[in-house]
Tab-separated table of C-alpha atoms in Angstrom:
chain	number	residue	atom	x	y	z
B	1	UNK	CA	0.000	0.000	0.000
B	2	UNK	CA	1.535	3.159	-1.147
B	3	UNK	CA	0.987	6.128	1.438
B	4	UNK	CA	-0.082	9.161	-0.385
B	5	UNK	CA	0.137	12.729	0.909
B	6	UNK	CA	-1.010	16.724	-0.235
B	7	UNK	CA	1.491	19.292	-0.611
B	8	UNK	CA	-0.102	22.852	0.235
B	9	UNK	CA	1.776	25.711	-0.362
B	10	UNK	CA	1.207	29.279	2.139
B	11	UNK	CA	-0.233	32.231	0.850
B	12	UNK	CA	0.399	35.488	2.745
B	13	UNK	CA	-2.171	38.152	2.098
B	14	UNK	CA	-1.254	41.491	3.006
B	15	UNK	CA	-4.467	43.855	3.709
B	16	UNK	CA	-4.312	47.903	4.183
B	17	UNK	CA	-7.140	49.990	5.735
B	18	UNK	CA	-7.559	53.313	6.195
B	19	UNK	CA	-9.093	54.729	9.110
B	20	UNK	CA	-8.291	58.228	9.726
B	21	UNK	CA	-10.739	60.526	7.926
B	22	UNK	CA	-9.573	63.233	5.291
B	23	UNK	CA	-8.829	66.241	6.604
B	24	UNK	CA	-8.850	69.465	4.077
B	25	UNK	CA	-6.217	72.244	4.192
B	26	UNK	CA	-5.800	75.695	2.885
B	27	UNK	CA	-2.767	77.310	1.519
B	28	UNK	CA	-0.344	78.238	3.986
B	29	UNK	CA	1.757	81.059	2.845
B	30	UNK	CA	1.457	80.387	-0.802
B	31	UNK	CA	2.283	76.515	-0.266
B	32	UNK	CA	0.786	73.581	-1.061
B	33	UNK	CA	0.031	71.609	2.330
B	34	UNK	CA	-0.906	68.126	1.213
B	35	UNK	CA	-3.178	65.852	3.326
B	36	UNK	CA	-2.327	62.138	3.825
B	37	UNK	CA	-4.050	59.562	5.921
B	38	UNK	CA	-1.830	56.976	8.093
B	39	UNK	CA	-2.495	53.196	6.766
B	40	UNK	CA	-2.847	50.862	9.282
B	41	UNK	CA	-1.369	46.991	8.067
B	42	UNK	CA	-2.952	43.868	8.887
B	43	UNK	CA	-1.474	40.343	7.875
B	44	UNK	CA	-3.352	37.203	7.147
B	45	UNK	CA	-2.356	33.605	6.107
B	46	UNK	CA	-3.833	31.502	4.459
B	47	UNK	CA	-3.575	28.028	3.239
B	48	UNK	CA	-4.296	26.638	-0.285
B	49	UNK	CA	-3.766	23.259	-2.103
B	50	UNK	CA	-0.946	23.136	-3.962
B	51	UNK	CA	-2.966	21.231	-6.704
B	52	UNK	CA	-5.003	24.290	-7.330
B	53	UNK	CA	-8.114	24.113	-10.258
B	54	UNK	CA	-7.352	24.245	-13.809
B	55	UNK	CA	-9.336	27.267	-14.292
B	56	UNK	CA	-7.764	29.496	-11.603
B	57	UNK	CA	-4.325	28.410	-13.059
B	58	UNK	CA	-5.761	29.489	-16.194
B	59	UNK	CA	-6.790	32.815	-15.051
B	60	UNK	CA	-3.464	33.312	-13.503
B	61	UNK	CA	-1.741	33.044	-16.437
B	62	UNK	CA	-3.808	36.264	-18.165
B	63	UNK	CA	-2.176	39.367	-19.215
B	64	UNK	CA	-4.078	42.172	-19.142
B	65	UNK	CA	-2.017	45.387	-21.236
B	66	UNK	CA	-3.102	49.038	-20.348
B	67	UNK	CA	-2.524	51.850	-22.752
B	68	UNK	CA	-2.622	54.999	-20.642
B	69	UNK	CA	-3.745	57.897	-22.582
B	70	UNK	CA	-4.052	61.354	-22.044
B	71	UNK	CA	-6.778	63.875	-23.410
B	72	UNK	CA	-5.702	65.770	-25.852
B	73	UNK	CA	-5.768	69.707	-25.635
B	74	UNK	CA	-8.697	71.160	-24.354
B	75	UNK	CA	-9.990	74.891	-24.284
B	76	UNK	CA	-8.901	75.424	-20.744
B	77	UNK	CA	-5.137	73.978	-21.930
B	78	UNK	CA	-5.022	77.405	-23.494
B	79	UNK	CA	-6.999	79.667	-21.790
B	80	UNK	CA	-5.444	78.473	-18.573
B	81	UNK	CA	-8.762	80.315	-16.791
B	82	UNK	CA	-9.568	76.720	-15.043
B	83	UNK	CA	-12.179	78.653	-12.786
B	84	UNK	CA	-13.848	80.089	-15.787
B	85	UNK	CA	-17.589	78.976	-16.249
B	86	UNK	CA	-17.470	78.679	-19.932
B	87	UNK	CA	-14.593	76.029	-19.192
B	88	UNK	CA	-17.106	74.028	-17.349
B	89	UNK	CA	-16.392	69.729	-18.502
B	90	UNK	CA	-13.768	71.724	-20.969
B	91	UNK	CA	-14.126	70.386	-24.596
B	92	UNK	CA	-11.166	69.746	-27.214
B	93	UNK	CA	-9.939	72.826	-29.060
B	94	UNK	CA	-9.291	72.748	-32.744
B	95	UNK	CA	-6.156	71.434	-32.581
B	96	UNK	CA	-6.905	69.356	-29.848
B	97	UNK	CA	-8.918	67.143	-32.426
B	98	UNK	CA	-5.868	67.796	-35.055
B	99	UNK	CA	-3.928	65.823	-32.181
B	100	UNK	CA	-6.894	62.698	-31.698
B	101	UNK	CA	-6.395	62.454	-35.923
B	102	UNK	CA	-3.008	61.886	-36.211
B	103	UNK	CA	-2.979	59.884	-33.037
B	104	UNK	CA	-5.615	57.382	-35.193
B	105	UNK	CA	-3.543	57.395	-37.889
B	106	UNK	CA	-1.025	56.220	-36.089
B	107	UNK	CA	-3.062	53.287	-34.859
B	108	UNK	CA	-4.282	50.164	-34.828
B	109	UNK	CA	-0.553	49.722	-33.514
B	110	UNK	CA	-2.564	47.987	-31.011
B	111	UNK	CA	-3.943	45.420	-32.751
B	112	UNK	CA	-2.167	43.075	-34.913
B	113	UNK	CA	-3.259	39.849	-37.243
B	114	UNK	CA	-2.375	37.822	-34.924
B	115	UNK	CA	-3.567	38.897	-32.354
B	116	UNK	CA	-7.122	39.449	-33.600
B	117	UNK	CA	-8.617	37.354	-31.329
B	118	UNK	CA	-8.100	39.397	-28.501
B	119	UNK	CA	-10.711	41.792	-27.235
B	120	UNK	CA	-10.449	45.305	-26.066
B	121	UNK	CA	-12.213	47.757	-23.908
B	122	UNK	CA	-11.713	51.728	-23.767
B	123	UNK	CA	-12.384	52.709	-20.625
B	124	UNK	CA	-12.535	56.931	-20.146
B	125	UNK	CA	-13.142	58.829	-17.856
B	126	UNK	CA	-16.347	60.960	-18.416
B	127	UNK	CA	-15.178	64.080	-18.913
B	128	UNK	CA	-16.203	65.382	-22.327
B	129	UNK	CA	-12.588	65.974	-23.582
B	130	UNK	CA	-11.561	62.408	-22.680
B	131	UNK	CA	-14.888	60.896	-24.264
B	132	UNK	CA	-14.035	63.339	-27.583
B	133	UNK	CA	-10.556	61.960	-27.281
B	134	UNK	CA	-11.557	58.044	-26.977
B	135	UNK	CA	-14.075	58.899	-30.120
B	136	UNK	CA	-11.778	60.155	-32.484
B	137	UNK	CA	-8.297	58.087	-31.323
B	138	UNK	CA	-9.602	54.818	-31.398
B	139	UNK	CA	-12.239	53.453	-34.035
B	140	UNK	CA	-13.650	50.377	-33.087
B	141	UNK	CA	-14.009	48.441	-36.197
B	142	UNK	CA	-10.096	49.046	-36.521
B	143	UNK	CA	-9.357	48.208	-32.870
B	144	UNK	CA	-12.041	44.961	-32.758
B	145	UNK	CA	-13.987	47.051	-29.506
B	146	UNK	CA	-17.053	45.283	-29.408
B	147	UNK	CA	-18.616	47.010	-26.731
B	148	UNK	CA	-19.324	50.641	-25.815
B	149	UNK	CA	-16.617	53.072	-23.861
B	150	UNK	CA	-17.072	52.250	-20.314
B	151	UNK	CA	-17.466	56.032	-18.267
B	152	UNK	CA	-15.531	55.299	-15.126
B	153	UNK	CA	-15.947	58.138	-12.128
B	154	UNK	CA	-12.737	56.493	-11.240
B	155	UNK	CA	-10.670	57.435	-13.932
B	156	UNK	CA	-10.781	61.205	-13.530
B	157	UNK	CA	-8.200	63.678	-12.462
B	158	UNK	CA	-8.046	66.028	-9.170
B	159	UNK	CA	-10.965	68.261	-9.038
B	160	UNK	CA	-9.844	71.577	-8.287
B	161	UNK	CA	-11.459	74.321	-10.603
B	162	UNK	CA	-14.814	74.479	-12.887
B	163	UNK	CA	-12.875	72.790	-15.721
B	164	UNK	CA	-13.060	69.842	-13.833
B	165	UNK	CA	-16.729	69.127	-13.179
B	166	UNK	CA	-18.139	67.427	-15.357
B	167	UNK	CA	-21.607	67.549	-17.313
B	168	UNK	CA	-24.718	65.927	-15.554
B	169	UNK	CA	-25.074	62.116	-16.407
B	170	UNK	CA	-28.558	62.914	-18.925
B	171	UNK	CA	-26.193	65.645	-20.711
B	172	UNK	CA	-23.536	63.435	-21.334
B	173	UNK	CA	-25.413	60.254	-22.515
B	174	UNK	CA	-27.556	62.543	-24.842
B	175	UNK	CA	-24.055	63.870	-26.704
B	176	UNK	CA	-22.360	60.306	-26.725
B	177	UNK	CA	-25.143	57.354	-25.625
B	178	UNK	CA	-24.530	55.971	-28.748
B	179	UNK	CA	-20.778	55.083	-28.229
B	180	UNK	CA	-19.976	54.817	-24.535
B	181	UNK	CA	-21.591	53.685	-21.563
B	182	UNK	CA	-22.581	55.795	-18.412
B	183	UNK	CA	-24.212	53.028	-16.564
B	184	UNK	CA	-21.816	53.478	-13.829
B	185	UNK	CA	-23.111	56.975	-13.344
B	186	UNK	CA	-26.758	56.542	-13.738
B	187	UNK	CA	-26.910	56.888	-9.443
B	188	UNK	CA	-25.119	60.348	-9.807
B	189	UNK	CA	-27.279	62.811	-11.894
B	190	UNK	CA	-24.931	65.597	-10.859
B	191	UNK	CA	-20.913	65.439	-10.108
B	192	UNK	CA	-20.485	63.552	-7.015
B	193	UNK	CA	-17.218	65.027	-6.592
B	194	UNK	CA	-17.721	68.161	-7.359
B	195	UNK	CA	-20.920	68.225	-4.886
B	196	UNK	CA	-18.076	67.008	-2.345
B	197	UNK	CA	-16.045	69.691	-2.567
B	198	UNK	CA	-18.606	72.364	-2.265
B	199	UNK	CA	-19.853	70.884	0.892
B	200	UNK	CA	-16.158	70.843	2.153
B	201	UNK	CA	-14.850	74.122	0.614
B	202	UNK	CA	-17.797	76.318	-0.617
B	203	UNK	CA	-19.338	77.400	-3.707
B	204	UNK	CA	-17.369	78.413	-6.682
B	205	UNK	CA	-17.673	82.286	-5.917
B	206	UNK	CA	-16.821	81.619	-2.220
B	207	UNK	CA	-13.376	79.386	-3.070
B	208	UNK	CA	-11.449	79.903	-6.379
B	209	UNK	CA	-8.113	77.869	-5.162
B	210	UNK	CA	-7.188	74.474	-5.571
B	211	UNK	CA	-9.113	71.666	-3.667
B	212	UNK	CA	-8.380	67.922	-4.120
B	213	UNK	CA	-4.875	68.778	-4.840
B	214	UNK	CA	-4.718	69.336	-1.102
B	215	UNK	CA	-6.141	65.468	-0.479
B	216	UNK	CA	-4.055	63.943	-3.351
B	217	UNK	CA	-4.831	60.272	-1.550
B	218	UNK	CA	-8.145	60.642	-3.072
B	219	UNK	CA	-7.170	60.317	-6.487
B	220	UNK	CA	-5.232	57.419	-5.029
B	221	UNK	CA	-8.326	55.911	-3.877
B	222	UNK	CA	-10.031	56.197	-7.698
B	223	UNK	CA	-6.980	54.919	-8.854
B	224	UNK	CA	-7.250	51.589	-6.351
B	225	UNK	CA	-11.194	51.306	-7.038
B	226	UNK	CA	-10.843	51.061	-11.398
B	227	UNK	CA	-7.843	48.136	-11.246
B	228	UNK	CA	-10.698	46.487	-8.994
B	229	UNK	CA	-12.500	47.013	-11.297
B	230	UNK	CA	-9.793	45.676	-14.325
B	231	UNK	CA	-9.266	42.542	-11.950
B	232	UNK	CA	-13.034	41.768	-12.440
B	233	UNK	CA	-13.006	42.381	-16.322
B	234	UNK	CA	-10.276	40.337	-15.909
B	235	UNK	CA	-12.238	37.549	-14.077
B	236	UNK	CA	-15.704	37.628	-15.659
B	237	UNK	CA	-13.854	35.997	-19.242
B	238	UNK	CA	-11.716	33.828	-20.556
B	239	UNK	CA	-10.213	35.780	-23.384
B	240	UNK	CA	-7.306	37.869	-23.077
B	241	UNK	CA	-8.751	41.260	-22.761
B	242	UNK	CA	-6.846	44.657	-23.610
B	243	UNK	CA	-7.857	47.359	-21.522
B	244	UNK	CA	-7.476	50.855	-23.000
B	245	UNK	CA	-7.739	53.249	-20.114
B	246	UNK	CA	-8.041	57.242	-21.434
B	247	UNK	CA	-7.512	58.720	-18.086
B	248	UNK	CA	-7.694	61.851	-17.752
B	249	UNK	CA	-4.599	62.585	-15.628
């Protein structure tokens, strides 16, 4: 009788939390004072077979390539007046689009025959210059998208000034329902963030300086929440999927 035994292998799992709450800060003296919250560490173990399932081994073995792309020019790029009401979700200047055509042109250097089987997803953040700029870049009969832009909250910048809040939800699906989905932001008729800030801060009129830029660990916290996001992508099929981000950054 042959004695038979499992070999298990030990996973450690490192977990952060957060627990201190944001605190906001003016300018002190014409400097930036940035906020950041201490991160309290907690270790786990845990213990796995070292015979794992086919399909998790499978899923392991995934790539998942990100294209980072900026927006291209907008009007507040040149105006510089970010506080400006008529820069309000700033769109793409003239040139701006000048700079989405030649980036297509340059494309599908994505894409190649062999590799048609793969699929991809833009995701943008929904700002109207990155939505222009996902339109015009990347075509999705030449890039094989077979789904709509995802609008991700979590993909946009530091809200400071009026250039950065964006458009109600209903606006924004009217001007580009057709090619990208809001979904995500069908709970949020108005900007969430921006509505954060003027509860922390004030109106407009009352404070025209810089406001997440003094709580940079929020963009941080987007940041974590859309490669959650990825990981499930990543999970929910078995094809090797290409995720375009356009952040706006």
């Amino acid at each position: 009788t042959r004695c038979s035994s499992k070999t298990t292998k030990i996973t450690t799992t490192t977990t952060t939390t957060t627990t201190t709450p944001d605190v906001y800060e003016k300018k002190k003296k014409g400097k930036k004072t940035f906020t950041l919250r201490p991160i309290e560490t907690t270790t786990t173990t845990t213990t796995t077979n070292e015979n794992e399932n086919e399909n998790e081994k499978r899923l392991l073995r995934k790539k998942i390539v990100m294209h980072f792309v900026r927006h291209a020019e907008g009007t507040h790029n040149v105006s510089r007046e970010y506080n400006d009401p008529k820069h309000k979700d700033a769109r793409l200047t003239d040139f701006g689009i000048k700079q989405c055509e030649k980036l297509a042109k340059a494309q599908p250097l994505l894409l190649e025959k062999k590799s048609s089987k793969k699929k991809m997803t833009v995701a943008t953040s929904p700002m109207t210059r990155c939505v222009q700029t996902a339109r015009l870049c990347f075509d999705k009969e030449s890039h094989m998208i077979t789904e709509k832009y995802v609008a991700l909250e979590e993909l946009r910048e530091t809200v400071n000034y009026q250039c950065d809040i964006r458009r109600t939800t209903s606006e924004l699906k009217e001007e580009f329902g057709a090619s990208a989905d809001f979904s995500r932001l069908e709970n949020d008729e108005e900007d969430p963030l921006w509505q954060y800030w003027i509860e922390r801060c004030g109106s407009e009129e009352e404070h025209t300086m810089h406001r997440e830029s003094a709580s940079l660990y929020k963009c941080a916290d987007r940041a974590r929440k859309f490669f959650e996001w990825v990981v499930e992508k990543k999970a929910d099929t078995e094809e090797e999927i290409i995720v375009l981000s356009l952040i706006h950054i």
